[in-house]
Coordinates of C-alpha atoms and ligand atoms in Angstrom, one line a residue:
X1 CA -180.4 -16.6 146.0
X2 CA -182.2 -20.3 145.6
X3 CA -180.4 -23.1 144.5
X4 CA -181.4 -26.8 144.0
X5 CA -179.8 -28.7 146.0
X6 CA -179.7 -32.7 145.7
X7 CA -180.5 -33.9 149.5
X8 CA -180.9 -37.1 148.9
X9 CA -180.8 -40.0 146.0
X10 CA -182.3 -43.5 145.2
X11 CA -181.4 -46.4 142.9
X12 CA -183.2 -49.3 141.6
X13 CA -181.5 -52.1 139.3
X14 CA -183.8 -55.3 137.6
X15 CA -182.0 -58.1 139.7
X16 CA -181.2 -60.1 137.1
X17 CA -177.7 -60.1 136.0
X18 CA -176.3 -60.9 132.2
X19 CA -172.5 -61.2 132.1
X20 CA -170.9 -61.0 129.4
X21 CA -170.3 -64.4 129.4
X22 CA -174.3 -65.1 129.0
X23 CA -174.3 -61.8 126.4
X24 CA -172.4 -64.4 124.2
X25 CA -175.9 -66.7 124.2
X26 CA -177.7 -63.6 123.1
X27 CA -175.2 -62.2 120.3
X28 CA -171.9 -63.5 118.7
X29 CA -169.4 -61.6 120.8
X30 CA -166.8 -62.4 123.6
X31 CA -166.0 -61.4 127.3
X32 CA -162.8 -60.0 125.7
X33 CA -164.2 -58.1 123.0
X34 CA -166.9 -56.0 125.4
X35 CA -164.6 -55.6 128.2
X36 CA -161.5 -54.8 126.1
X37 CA -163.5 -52.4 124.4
X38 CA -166.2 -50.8 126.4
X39 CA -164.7 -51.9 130.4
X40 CA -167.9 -53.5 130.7
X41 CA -168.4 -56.6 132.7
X42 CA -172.3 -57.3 133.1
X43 CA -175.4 -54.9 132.8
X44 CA -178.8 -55.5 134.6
X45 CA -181.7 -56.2 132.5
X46 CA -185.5 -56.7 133.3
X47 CA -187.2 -60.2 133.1
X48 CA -190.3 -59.7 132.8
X49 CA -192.4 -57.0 131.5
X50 CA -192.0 -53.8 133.6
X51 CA -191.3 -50.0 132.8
X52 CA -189.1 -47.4 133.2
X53 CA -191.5 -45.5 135.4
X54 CA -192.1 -48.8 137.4
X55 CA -187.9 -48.8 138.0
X56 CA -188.5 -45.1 138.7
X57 CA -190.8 -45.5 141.3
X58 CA -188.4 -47.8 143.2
X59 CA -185.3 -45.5 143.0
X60 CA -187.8 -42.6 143.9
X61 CA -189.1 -44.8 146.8
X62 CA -185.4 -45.1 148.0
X63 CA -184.9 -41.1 147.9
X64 CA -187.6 -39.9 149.0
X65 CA -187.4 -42.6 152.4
X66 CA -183.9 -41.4 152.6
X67 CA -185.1 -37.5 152.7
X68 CA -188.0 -38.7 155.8
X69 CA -190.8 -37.4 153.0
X70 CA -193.8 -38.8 151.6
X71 CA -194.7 -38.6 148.2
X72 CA -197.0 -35.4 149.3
X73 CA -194.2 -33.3 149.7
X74 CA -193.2 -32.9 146.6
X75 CA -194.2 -30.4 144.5
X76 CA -193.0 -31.0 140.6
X77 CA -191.8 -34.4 138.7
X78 CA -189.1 -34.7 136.3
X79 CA -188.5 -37.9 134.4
X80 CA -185.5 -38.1 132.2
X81 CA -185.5 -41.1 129.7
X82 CA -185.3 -42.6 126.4
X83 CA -187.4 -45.5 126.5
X84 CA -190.5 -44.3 127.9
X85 CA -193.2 -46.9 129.0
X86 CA -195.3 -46.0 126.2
X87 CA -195.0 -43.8 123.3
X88 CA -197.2 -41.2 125.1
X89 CA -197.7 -40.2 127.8
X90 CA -194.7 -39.6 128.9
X91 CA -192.9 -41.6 132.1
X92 CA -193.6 -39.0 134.6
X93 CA -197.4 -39.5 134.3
X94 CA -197.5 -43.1 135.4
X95 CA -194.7 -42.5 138.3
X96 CA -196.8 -39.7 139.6
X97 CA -200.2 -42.2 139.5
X98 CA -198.0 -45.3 141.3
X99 CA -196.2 -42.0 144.1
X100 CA -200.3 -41.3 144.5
X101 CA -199.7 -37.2 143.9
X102 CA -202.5 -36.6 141.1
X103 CA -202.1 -32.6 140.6
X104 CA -198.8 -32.4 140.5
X105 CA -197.0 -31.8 137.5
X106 CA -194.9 -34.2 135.6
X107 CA -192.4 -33.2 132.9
X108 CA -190.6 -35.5 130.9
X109 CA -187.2 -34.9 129.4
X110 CA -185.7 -36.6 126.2
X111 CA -182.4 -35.5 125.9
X112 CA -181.0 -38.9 126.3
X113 CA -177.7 -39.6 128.3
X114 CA -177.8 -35.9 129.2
X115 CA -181.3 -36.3 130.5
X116 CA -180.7 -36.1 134.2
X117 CA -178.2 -33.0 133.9
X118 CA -180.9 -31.2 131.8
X119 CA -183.6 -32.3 134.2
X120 CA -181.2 -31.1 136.8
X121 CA -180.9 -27.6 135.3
X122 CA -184.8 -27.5 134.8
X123 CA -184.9 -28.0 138.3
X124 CA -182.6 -25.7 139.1
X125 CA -184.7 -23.0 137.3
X126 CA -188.0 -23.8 139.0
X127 CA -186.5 -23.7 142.3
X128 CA -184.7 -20.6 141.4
X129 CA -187.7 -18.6 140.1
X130 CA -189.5 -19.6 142.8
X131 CA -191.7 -21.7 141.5
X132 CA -191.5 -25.0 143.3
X133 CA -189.7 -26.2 146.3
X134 CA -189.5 -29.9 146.4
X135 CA -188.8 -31.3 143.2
X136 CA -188.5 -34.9 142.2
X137 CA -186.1 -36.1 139.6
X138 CA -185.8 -39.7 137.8
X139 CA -183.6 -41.1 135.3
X140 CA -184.8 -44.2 133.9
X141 CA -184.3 -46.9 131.4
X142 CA -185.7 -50.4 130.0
X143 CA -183.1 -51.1 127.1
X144 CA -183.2 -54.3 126.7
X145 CA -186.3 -54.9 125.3
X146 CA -185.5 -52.8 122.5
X147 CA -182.1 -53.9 121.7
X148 CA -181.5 -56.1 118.5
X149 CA -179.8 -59.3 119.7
X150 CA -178.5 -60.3 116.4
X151 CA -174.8 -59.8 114.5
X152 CA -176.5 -56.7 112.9
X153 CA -177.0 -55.1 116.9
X154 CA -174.4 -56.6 118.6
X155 CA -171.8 -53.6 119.2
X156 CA -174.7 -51.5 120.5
X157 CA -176.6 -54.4 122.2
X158 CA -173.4 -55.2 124.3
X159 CA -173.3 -51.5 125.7
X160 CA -176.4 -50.5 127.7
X161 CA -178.4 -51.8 130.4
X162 CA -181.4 -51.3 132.6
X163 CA -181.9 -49.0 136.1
X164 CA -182.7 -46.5 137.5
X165 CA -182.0 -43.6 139.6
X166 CA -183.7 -40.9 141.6
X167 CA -183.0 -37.5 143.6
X168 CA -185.2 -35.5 145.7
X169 CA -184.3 -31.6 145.2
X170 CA -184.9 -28.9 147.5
X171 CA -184.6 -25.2 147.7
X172 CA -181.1 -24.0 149.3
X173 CA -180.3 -20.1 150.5
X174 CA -177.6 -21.1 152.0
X175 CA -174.9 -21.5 149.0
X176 CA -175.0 -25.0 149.2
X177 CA -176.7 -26.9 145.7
X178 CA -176.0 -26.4 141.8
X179 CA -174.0 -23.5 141.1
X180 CA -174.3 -23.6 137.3
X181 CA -175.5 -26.0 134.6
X182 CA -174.1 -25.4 131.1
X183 CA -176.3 -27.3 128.6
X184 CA -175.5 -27.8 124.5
X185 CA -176.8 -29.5 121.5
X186 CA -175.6 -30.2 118.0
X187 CA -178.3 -31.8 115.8
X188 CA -176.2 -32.1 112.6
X189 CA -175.4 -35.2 114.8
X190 CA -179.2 -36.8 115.1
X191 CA -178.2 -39.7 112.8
X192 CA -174.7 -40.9 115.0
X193 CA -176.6 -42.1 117.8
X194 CA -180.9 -43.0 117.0
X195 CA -183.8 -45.3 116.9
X196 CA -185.2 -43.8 113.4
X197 CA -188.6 -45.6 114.0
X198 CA -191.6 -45.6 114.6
X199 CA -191.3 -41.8 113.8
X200 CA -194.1 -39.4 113.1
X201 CA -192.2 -38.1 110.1
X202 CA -192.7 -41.4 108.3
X203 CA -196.2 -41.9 106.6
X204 CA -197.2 -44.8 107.4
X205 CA -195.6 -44.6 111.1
X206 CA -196.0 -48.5 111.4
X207 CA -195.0 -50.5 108.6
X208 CA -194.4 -54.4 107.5
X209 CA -190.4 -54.7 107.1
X210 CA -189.6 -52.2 110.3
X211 CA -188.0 -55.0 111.8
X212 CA -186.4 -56.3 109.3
X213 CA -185.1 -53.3 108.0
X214 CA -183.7 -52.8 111.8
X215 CA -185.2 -49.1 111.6
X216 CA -186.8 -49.7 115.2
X217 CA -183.8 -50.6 116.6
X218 CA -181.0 -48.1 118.3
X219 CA -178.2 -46.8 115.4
X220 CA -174.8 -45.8 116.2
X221 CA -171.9 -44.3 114.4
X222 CA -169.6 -45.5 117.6
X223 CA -166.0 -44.1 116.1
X224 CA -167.9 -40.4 115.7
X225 CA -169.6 -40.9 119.1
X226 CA -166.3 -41.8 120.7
X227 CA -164.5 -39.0 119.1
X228 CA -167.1 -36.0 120.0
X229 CA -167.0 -37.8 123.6
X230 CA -163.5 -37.6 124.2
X231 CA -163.6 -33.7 123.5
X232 CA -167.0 -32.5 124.7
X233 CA -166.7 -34.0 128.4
X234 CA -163.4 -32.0 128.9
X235 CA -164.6 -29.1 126.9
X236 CA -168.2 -29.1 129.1
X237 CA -166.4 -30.2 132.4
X238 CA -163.9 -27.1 132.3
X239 CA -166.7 -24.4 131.4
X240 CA -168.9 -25.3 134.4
X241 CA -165.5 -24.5 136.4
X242 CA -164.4 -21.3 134.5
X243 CA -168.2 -20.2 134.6
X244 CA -168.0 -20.3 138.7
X245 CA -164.2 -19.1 138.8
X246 CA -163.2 -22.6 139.9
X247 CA -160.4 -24.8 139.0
X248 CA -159.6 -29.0 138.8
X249 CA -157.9 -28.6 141.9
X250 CA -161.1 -27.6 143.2
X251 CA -162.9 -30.7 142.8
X252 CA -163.5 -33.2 144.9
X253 CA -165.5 -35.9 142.5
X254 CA -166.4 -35.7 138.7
X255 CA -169.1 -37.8 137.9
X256 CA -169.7 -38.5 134.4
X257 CA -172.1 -40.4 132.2
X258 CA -171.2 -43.7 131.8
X259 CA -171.1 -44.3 128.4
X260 CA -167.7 -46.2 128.1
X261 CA -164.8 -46.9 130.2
X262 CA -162.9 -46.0 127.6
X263 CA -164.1 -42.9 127.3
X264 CA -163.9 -42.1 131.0
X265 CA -160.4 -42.7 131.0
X266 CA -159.5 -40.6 127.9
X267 CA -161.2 -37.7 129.5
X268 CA -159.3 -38.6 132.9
X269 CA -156.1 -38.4 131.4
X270 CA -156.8 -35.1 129.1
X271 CA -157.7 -33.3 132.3
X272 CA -154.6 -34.3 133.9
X273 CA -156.9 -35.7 136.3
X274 CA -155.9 -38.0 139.1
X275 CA -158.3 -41.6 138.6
X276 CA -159.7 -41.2 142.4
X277 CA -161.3 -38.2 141.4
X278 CA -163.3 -39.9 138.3
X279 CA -166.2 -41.8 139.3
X280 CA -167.0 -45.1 137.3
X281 CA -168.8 -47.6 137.8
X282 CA -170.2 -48.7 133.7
X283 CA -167.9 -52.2 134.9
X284 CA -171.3 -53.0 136.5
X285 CA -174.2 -51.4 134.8
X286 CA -173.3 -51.1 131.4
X287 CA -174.8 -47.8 130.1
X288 CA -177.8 -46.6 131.4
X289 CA -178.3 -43.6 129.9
X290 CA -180.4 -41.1 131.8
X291 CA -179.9 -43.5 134.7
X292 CA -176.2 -43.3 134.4
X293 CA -175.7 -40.1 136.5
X294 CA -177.8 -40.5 139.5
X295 CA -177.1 -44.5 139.9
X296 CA -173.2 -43.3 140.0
X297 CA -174.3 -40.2 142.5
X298 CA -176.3 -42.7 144.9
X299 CA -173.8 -45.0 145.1
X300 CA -170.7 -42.6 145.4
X301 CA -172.6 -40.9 147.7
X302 CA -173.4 -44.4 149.7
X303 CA -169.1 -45.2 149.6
X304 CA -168.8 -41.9 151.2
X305 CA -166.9 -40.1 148.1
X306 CA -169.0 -36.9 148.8
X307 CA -168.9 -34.4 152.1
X308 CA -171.0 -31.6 152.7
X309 CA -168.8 -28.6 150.7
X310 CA -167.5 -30.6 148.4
X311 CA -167.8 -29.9 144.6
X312 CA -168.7 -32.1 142.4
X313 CA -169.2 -31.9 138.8
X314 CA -171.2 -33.9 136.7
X315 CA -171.1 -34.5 133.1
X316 CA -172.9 -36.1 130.1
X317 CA -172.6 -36.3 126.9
X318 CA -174.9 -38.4 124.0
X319 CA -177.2 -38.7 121.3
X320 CA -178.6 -35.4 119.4
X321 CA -175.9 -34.7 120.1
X322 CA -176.2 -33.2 123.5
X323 CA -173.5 -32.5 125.8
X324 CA -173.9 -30.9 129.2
X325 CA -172.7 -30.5 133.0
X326 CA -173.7 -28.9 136.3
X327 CA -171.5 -28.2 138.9
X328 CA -172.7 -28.3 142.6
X329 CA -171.2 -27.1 145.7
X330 CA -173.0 -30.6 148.5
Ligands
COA1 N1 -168.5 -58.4 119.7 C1 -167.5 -58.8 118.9 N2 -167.2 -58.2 117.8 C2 -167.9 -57.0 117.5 C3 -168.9 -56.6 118.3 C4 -169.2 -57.3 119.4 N3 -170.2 -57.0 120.3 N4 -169.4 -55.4 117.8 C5 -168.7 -55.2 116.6 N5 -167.8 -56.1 116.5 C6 -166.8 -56.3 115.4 C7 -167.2 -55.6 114.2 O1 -168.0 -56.4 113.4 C8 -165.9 -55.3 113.5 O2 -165.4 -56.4 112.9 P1 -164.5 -56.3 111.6 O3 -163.2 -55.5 112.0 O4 -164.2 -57.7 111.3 O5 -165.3 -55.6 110.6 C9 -165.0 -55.0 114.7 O6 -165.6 -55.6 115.9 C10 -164.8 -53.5 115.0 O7 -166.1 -52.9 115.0 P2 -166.4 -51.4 115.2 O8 -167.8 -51.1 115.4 O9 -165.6 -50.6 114.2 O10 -165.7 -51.3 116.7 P3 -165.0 -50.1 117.4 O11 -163.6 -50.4 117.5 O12 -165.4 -48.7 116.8 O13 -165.7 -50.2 118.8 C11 -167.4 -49.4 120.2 C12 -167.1 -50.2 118.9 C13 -168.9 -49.3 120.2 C14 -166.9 -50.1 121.4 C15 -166.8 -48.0 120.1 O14 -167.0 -47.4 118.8 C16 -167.3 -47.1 121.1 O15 -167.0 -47.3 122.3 N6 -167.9 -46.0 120.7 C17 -168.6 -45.1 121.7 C18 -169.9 -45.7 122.0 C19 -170.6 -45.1 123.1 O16 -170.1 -44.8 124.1 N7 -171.9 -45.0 123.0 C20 -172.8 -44.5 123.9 C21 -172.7 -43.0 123.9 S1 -173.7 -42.3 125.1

């Protein structure tokens, strides 16, 4: 039987810094407040303007070096985001022009934070049907330029960041790569956690007063997020182990979106889970949504967290909502 398997990952961060001491210039909030609340100390975000495929293309650049292949070898392009460089085409059409594989194709997901787990299991499908070999997967995000720094913004312009992150997928036979991905959805939830506009449903798309009316910017219901959060990663987390006859003893590293510190603890704890095995590192990033997974994965792969036959689950959960986890035997 094929599996994916991830052999080998990239990551890319804007170099420029903002603590949460300089968020303060940007919005009225405090160093306490975000890190208190969120665990966050300082994000990444772009200075000049760039795109998520551009941030793609460096994590891709990393992975694909890492793996010894050129960007000839790969055969399909996934690119997970929710801030796409324009409002089509999608991302994966620009990375494939700046990787220089016209032909291939490129397939963009937008399912949010769980973008790279549902790219992952799109993969998994291709390379299990037989249908590509090599397949190229990004998670990317620009935030900040669509954040609203103002009082109105601030407890969702405190939260996220920019980055991204890359993995270069192969076909396995030999046991080792995703064993199962378990993906869900509940769209009574699309108003918790969204950008409303520009929206096609709206006649006229573009209107004076979308600004003002802070329709353009990200919405969140964070008490309902946090509360769905706290149950869905345990819920998702033990069905990918059930579903391969596994247990929590099993697993070496759980790697879930970073959303919120906060959150990752909470889950820690209802799994009876011992911290080690809980990878965060949101103190850094802030949230990067579709990055989130594969900028954790690259660097808990670079600490040395991960050994060949280890399993490792990851998780997401996020706007839609969508909720959803894959676990892999490395
Ligand atoms: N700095 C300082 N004060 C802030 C603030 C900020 N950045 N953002 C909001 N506040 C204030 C509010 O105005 C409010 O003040 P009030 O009590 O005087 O009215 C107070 O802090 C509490 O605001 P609230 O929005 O109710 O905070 P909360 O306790 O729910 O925490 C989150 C906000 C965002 C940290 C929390 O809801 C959360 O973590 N939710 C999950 C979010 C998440 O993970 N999203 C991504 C999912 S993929």
């Amino acid at each position: 039987m094929k599996r994916a398997r991830i052999i080998s990952t990239g990551r890319y961060v804007p170099e420029k810094i903002v603590t949460n001491d300089e968020m303060t210039r940007l919005v009225p909030t405090s160093n306490e407040w975000i890190r208190e609340r969120t665990g966050i100390l300082q994000r990444h975000f772009v200075d000049r303007e760039i795109g998520v495929s551009d941030l793609g293309y460096e994590a891709a650049k990393i992975a694909l070096q890492r793996a010894a292949l050129k960007p000839s070898d790969i055969d399909f392009i996934i690119f997970a985001t929710l801030s796409p460089d324009y409002m089509f085409p999608g991302s994966g059409c620009p990375l494939q022009a700046l990787l220089g594989v016209p032909g291939i194709g490129a397939l963009d997901v937008r399912t949010q934070c769980t973008g790279f787990v549902y790219g992952l299991a799109v993969a998994n499908a291709f390379i299990a049907a037989g249908q590509y070999k090599r397949i190229l997967l990004v998670g990317a995000e620009v935030h900040s330029t669509g954040l609203e720094f103002t009082e109105r913004g601030r407890h969702i312009a405190v939260l996220f960041g920019d980055g991204a992150g890359a993995a270069v997928i192969e076909a396995s036979e030999n046991g080792r790569g995703v064993l199962s991905t378990h993906l869900h959805a509940d769209g009574r939830h699309v108003k918790d956690l969204w950008a409303e506009n520009p929206g096609s449903r709206r006649i006229p798309r573009m209107y004076p007063g979308i600004l003002e009316d802070g329709s353009c910017y990200p919405q969140m219901n964070g008490r309902e997020v946090f509360k769905h959060a706290v149950t869905k990663f345990p819920e998702v987390i033990m069905e990918a182990l059930k579903a391969n006859d596994l247990s929590l003893d099993d697993v070496k590293l759980v790697i879930p979106h970073q959303a919120n510190l906060r959150i990752s603890e909470a889950v820690t704890q209802r799994l009876g889970l011992p911290p080690e095995k809980v990878f965060n590192n949101i103190q850094r990033y802030g949230n990067t949504t579709a990055a989130s997974i594969p900028i954790a994965l690259d660097e808990a792969l670079e600490m040395g967290k991960i050994q060949e036959g280890d399993l490792v689950v990851l998780a997401s959960f996020g706007s839609g909502f969508t909720w959803a986890s894959a676990a892999i035997r490395w």
